[in-house]
């Protein structure tokens, strides 16, 4: 468990991709909650602060980056209220398919569980239910997959002409984004960018099947990282601002790209 900061009130961890945050009956392997239970030396059956070892918010299994953990019930409730009131600054880095014409934008929609297999989607205006979700974004830079890497993959996989034409249209252009979710819905960032035709690279759930297999050959996991958390601490009530560098696996994936002007 990578703890980057700790005081009497909370600690901040940098979660690796692949680690589940909250334990459940269906979860295999050690979760972050399990690790925290050991760290806090909780007795068997003691779920700790908030009934989940102080975990205030969560990240998807595939997403890496920053999480804040409360060490007292008072701080747990305070931080939960800050998240609920949308005064916490959350910033992610995401690499998505395609180029953006605008430098910044906002996606607003209602998100709900759609069908089976834990997928979420956007509800149409006439559909009832769902929860309002809002995501702001700013472009960092546009990139292209290096032609040498593209051709190497095409040859190695033995793709037919139809697949090559599809990939030539959909698997060469990318945009690196700073993403600021104003709400905290499950899969929010992933669903929102899928809804506007720019799925996150290597998203096993929301990237089209023809693309995901190609993505994984040069980027082995979801390209989504929680890089910044900024919130108010309880005593003294001052601002805490934490940042996390892009993990090495995502830095390595970026080597397959070249800047597009």
CSV table of C-alpha atoms in Angstrom, one decimal:
chain,number,residue,atom,x,y,z
A,1,UNK,CA,0.0,0.0,0.0
A,2,UNK,CA,1.6,3.2,-1.2
A,3,UNK,CA,0.8,5.9,1.5
A,4,UNK,CA,2.0,9.3,0.2
A,5,UNK,CA,0.7,11.3,3.2
A,6,UNK,CA,-0.6,10.7,6.7
A,7,UNK,CA,-1.5,12.7,9.8
A,8,UNK,CA,-3.8,12.2,12.8
A,9,UNK,CA,-7.0,12.8,10.7
A,10,UNK,CA,-6.5,11.0,7.3
A,11,UNK,CA,-4.1,9.4,5.0
A,12,UNK,CA,-3.7,9.5,1.2
A,13,UNK,CA,-2.9,6.4,-0.8
A,14,UNK,CA,-1.8,6.0,-4.4
A,15,UNK,CA,-3.8,3.0,-5.6
A,16,UNK,CA,-2.3,0.8,-8.4
A,17,UNK,CA,-4.4,-0.3,-11.3
A,18,UNK,CA,-6.0,-3.7,-10.8
A,19,UNK,CA,-6.7,-3.3,-7.1
A,20,UNK,CA,-10.3,-3.4,-5.9
A,21,UNK,CA,-11.1,-0.7,-3.3
A,22,UNK,CA,-14.0,-2.2,-1.3
A,23,UNK,CA,-14.2,-5.9,-0.4
A,24,UNK,CA,-17.3,-7.9,-1.3
A,25,UNK,CA,-18.4,-11.6,-1.4
A,26,UNK,CA,-17.6,-11.7,-5.2
A,27,UNK,CA,-14.2,-10.1,-5.0
A,28,UNK,CA,-11.1,-12.3,-5.3
A,29,UNK,CA,-7.8,-11.2,-4.0
A,30,UNK,CA,-6.7,-8.7,-1.4
A,31,UNK,CA,-8.6,-5.3,-1.6
A,32,UNK,CA,-7.5,-1.9,-0.5
A,33,UNK,CA,-10.0,-2.3,2.4
A,34,UNK,CA,-8.3,-5.5,3.4
A,35,UNK,CA,-4.9,-3.8,3.4
A,36,UNK,CA,-6.3,-0.9,5.5
A,37,UNK,CA,-7.8,-3.3,8.0
A,38,UNK,CA,-4.4,-4.8,8.6
A,39,UNK,CA,-2.7,-1.3,8.7
A,40,UNK,CA,-5.2,-0.1,11.3
A,41,UNK,CA,-5.0,-3.4,13.1
A,42,UNK,CA,-8.8,-3.9,13.1
A,43,UNK,CA,-10.1,-7.0,15.0
A,44,UNK,CA,-11.9,-9.7,13.0
A,45,UNK,CA,-15.4,-8.5,12.3
A,46,UNK,CA,-14.5,-4.8,12.9
A,47,UNK,CA,-15.2,-2.9,9.7
A,48,UNK,CA,-13.6,0.3,11.0
A,49,UNK,CA,-14.5,3.9,10.3
A,50,UNK,CA,-17.6,4.3,8.2
A,51,UNK,CA,-18.0,0.5,8.0
A,52,UNK,CA,-15.2,0.3,5.4
A,53,UNK,CA,-11.9,1.1,7.1
A,54,UNK,CA,-12.2,4.8,6.6
A,55,UNK,CA,-12.5,4.7,2.7
A,56,UNK,CA,-14.3,8.0,1.8
A,57,UNK,CA,-14.6,7.5,-1.9
A,58,UNK,CA,-13.6,4.9,-4.5
A,59,UNK,CA,-11.9,4.3,-7.8
A,60,UNK,CA,-12.7,1.6,-10.3
A,61,UNK,CA,-10.5,-1.5,-10.2
A,62,UNK,CA,-8.7,-0.5,-13.4
A,63,UNK,CA,-8.1,3.1,-12.5
A,64,UNK,CA,-5.0,4.1,-10.6
A,65,UNK,CA,-4.3,7.1,-8.4
A,66,UNK,CA,-5.2,9.0,-5.3
A,67,UNK,CA,-7.7,8.1,-2.6
A,68,UNK,CA,-8.2,9.8,0.8
A,69,UNK,CA,-8.8,7.6,3.9
A,70,UNK,CA,-10.3,9.0,7.1
A,71,UNK,CA,-8.9,8.0,10.5
A,72,UNK,CA,-11.8,9.1,12.7
A,73,UNK,CA,-15.6,9.1,12.2
A,74,UNK,CA,-15.7,12.9,12.5
A,75,UNK,CA,-13.2,13.3,9.6
A,76,UNK,CA,-15.0,10.6,7.6
A,77,UNK,CA,-18.3,12.5,7.8
A,78,UNK,CA,-16.6,15.8,7.1
A,79,UNK,CA,-14.8,14.5,4.0
A,80,UNK,CA,-18.0,12.8,2.8
A,81,UNK,CA,-19.8,16.1,3.0
A,82,UNK,CA,-17.1,17.8,1.1
A,83,UNK,CA,-17.4,15.3,-1.8
A,84,UNK,CA,-21.2,15.5,-1.6
A,85,UNK,CA,-21.0,19.3,-1.8
A,86,UNK,CA,-18.6,19.2,-4.7
A,87,UNK,CA,-16.0,21.3,-3.1
A,88,UNK,CA,-13.3,18.6,-3.5
A,89,UNK,CA,-11.1,19.1,-6.6
A,90,UNK,CA,-10.7,15.8,-8.5
A,91,UNK,CA,-8.5,15.7,-11.5
A,92,UNK,CA,-7.8,12.7,-13.7
A,93,UNK,CA,-5.6,12.1,-16.7
A,94,UNK,CA,-7.2,10.1,-19.5
A,95,UNK,CA,-6.1,9.1,-23.0
A,96,UNK,CA,-9.1,8.8,-25.3
A,97,UNK,CA,-9.7,7.8,-28.9
A,98,UNK,CA,-9.9,10.5,-31.5
A,99,UNK,CA,-9.1,14.2,-31.8
A,100,UNK,CA,-11.1,17.0,-30.1
A,101,UNK,CA,-12.0,20.1,-32.0
A,102,UNK,CA,-12.4,22.2,-28.9
A,103,UNK,CA,-9.8,22.8,-26.1
A,104,UNK,CA,-12.3,22.3,-23.3
A,105,UNK,CA,-15.8,21.3,-22.7
A,106,UNK,CA,-18.4,19.9,-20.3
A,107,UNK,CA,-20.5,16.7,-20.6
A,108,UNK,CA,-23.8,16.6,-18.7
A,109,UNK,CA,-26.2,13.7,-18.7
A,110,UNK,CA,-28.1,11.2,-16.6
A,111,UNK,CA,-26.2,7.9,-16.0
A,112,UNK,CA,-27.9,4.6,-15.1
A,113,UNK,CA,-27.2,0.9,-15.1
A,114,UNK,CA,-27.9,-0.5,-18.5
A,115,UNK,CA,-28.6,-4.2,-19.1
A,116,UNK,CA,-26.3,-6.8,-17.6
A,117,UNK,CA,-22.7,-7.2,-16.7
A,118,UNK,CA,-22.4,-4.0,-14.6
A,119,UNK,CA,-22.5,-1.6,-17.6
A,120,UNK,CA,-23.7,1.9,-17.2
A,121,UNK,CA,-25.0,4.2,-19.9
A,122,UNK,CA,-26.6,7.6,-20.8
A,123,UNK,CA,-30.3,8.0,-20.4
A,124,UNK,CA,-32.3,9.8,-23.1
A,125,UNK,CA,-34.5,12.8,-22.2
A,126,UNK,CA,-37.7,10.7,-22.3
A,127,UNK,CA,-36.3,7.9,-20.1
A,128,UNK,CA,-37.0,8.0,-16.4
A,129,UNK,CA,-34.4,7.5,-13.7
A,130,UNK,CA,-30.7,7.7,-13.5
A,131,UNK,CA,-28.5,10.2,-11.7
A,132,UNK,CA,-27.3,13.5,-13.0
A,133,UNK,CA,-23.6,13.5,-13.8
A,134,UNK,CA,-21.2,16.3,-14.9
A,135,UNK,CA,-17.7,16.0,-16.3
A,136,UNK,CA,-15.4,18.9,-17.4
A,137,UNK,CA,-12.3,18.4,-19.5
A,138,UNK,CA,-9.4,20.2,-21.0
A,139,UNK,CA,-7.2,18.9,-23.8
A,140,UNK,CA,-3.4,18.5,-23.1
A,141,UNK,CA,-2.3,17.4,-26.5
A,142,UNK,CA,-3.3,15.4,-29.6
A,143,UNK,CA,-1.3,12.3,-30.5
A,144,UNK,CA,-1.0,9.7,-33.3
A,145,UNK,CA,0.0,6.1,-33.0
A,146,UNK,CA,3.5,5.8,-34.5
A,147,UNK,CA,3.1,4.3,-38.0
A,148,UNK,CA,5.9,1.8,-37.3
A,149,UNK,CA,4.1,0.5,-34.2
A,150,UNK,CA,0.8,0.4,-36.1
A,151,UNK,CA,2.3,-1.6,-39.0
A,152,UNK,CA,4.2,-3.9,-36.6
A,153,UNK,CA,0.9,-4.8,-34.8
A,154,UNK,CA,-1.0,-5.3,-38.1
A,155,UNK,CA,1.7,-7.8,-39.4
A,156,UNK,CA,2.0,-9.6,-36.1
A,157,UNK,CA,-1.7,-10.1,-35.7
A,158,UNK,CA,-2.3,-11.0,-39.3
A,159,UNK,CA,-5.4,-8.7,-39.7
A,160,UNK,CA,-7.4,-8.9,-42.9
A,161,UNK,CA,-8.0,-5.9,-45.1
A,162,UNK,CA,-11.4,-5.1,-43.5
A,163,UNK,CA,-9.9,-5.0,-40.0
A,164,UNK,CA,-7.0,-2.9,-41.2
A,165,UNK,CA,-9.3,-0.3,-42.8
A,166,UNK,CA,-11.3,-0.1,-39.6
A,167,UNK,CA,-8.2,0.4,-37.5
A,168,UNK,CA,-6.8,2.9,-39.9
A,169,UNK,CA,-10.0,5.0,-39.3
A,170,UNK,CA,-10.3,4.5,-35.5
A,171,UNK,CA,-7.0,3.5,-34.0
A,172,UNK,CA,-4.5,6.2,-35.1
A,173,UNK,CA,-5.7,9.4,-33.4
A,174,UNK,CA,-5.7,10.1,-29.7
A,175,UNK,CA,-6.2,13.0,-27.2
A,176,UNK,CA,-4.6,13.3,-23.8
A,177,UNK,CA,-7.0,15.0,-21.4
A,178,UNK,CA,-7.3,16.6,-18.0
A,179,UNK,CA,-10.6,15.5,-16.6
A,180,UNK,CA,-12.6,17.1,-13.7
A,181,UNK,CA,-15.6,15.0,-12.6
A,182,UNK,CA,-18.0,17.3,-10.7
A,183,UNK,CA,-20.1,14.3,-9.6
A,184,UNK,CA,-19.0,10.9,-8.6
A,185,UNK,CA,-21.1,8.3,-10.5
A,186,UNK,CA,-19.9,4.8,-11.1
A,187,UNK,CA,-17.9,4.7,-14.4
A,188,UNK,CA,-18.8,8.3,-15.0
A,189,UNK,CA,-15.7,9.4,-16.9
A,190,UNK,CA,-15.7,6.2,-19.0
A,191,UNK,CA,-19.4,6.4,-19.8
A,192,UNK,CA,-19.3,10.1,-20.6
A,193,UNK,CA,-16.4,9.9,-23.1
A,194,UNK,CA,-17.9,6.8,-24.7
A,195,UNK,CA,-21.2,8.7,-25.1
A,196,UNK,CA,-19.5,11.4,-27.3
A,197,UNK,CA,-17.6,8.9,-29.4
A,198,UNK,CA,-14.2,9.1,-27.6
A,199,UNK,CA,-13.8,6.0,-25.4
A,200,UNK,CA,-10.9,5.8,-23.0
A,201,UNK,CA,-8.1,3.7,-24.3
A,202,UNK,CA,-8.1,0.1,-23.2
A,203,UNK,CA,-11.5,0.3,-21.5
A,204,UNK,CA,-12.6,-3.4,-21.4
A,205,UNK,CA,-16.2,-2.4,-20.8
A,206,UNK,CA,-16.9,0.7,-23.0
A,207,UNK,CA,-14.4,0.5,-25.9
A,208,UNK,CA,-15.8,-1.3,-29.0
A,209,UNK,CA,-14.6,-4.9,-29.2
A,210,UNK,CA,-12.7,-4.3,-32.5
A,211,UNK,CA,-10.8,-1.5,-30.8
A,212,UNK,CA,-10.2,-2.9,-27.4
A,213,UNK,CA,-8.2,-5.9,-28.7
A,214,UNK,CA,-5.9,-3.5,-30.6
A,215,UNK,CA,-5.6,-1.1,-27.6
A,216,UNK,CA,-4.4,-3.8,-25.3
A,217,UNK,CA,-1.5,-4.7,-27.6
A,218,UNK,CA,0.2,-1.3,-26.9
A,219,UNK,CA,-1.5,-0.1,-23.7
A,220,UNK,CA,-2.1,-3.0,-21.3
A,221,UNK,CA,-4.7,-1.4,-19.1
A,222,UNK,CA,-7.3,1.4,-18.8
A,223,UNK,CA,-5.6,4.7,-19.5
A,224,UNK,CA,-7.2,6.6,-16.6
A,225,UNK,CA,-5.3,8.0,-13.6
A,226,UNK,CA,-6.5,10.0,-10.6
A,227,UNK,CA,-3.7,12.5,-10.5
A,228,UNK,CA,-4.9,15.2,-8.1
A,229,UNK,CA,-7.0,15.6,-4.9
A,230,UNK,CA,-7.6,18.9,-3.2
A,231,UNK,CA,-9.8,19.3,-0.1
A,232,UNK,CA,-10.1,21.0,3.2
A,233,UNK,CA,-8.7,19.3,6.3
A,234,UNK,CA,-10.5,19.5,9.6
A,235,UNK,CA,-7.8,21.1,11.9
A,236,UNK,CA,-6.7,23.6,11.1
A,237,UNK,CA,-9.2,24.0,8.3
A,238,UNK,CA,-6.6,24.5,5.6
A,239,UNK,CA,-6.3,23.3,2.0
A,240,UNK,CA,-4.6,20.0,1.3
A,241,UNK,CA,-3.5,19.5,-2.3
A,242,UNK,CA,-2.0,16.1,-3.4
A,243,UNK,CA,-0.7,15.1,-6.8
A,244,UNK,CA,0.4,11.8,-8.3
A,245,UNK,CA,2.7,11.2,-11.3
A,246,UNK,CA,1.5,9.2,-14.2
A,247,UNK,CA,2.4,5.5,-13.5
A,248,UNK,CA,5.3,3.9,-15.4
A,249,UNK,CA,3.0,1.6,-17.3
A,250,UNK,CA,1.1,4.5,-18.8
A,251,UNK,CA,4.3,6.4,-19.4
A,252,UNK,CA,5.5,3.4,-21.4
A,253,UNK,CA,2.3,3.3,-23.4
A,254,UNK,CA,2.8,6.9,-24.4
A,255,UNK,CA,6.1,5.9,-26.0
A,256,UNK,CA,4.0,4.3,-28.8
A,257,UNK,CA,2.6,7.7,-29.7
A,258,UNK,CA,3.9,10.8,-31.4
A,259,UNK,CA,2.6,14.4,-31.0
A,260,UNK,CA,0.2,15.6,-33.6
A,261,UNK,CA,0.2,19.3,-34.5
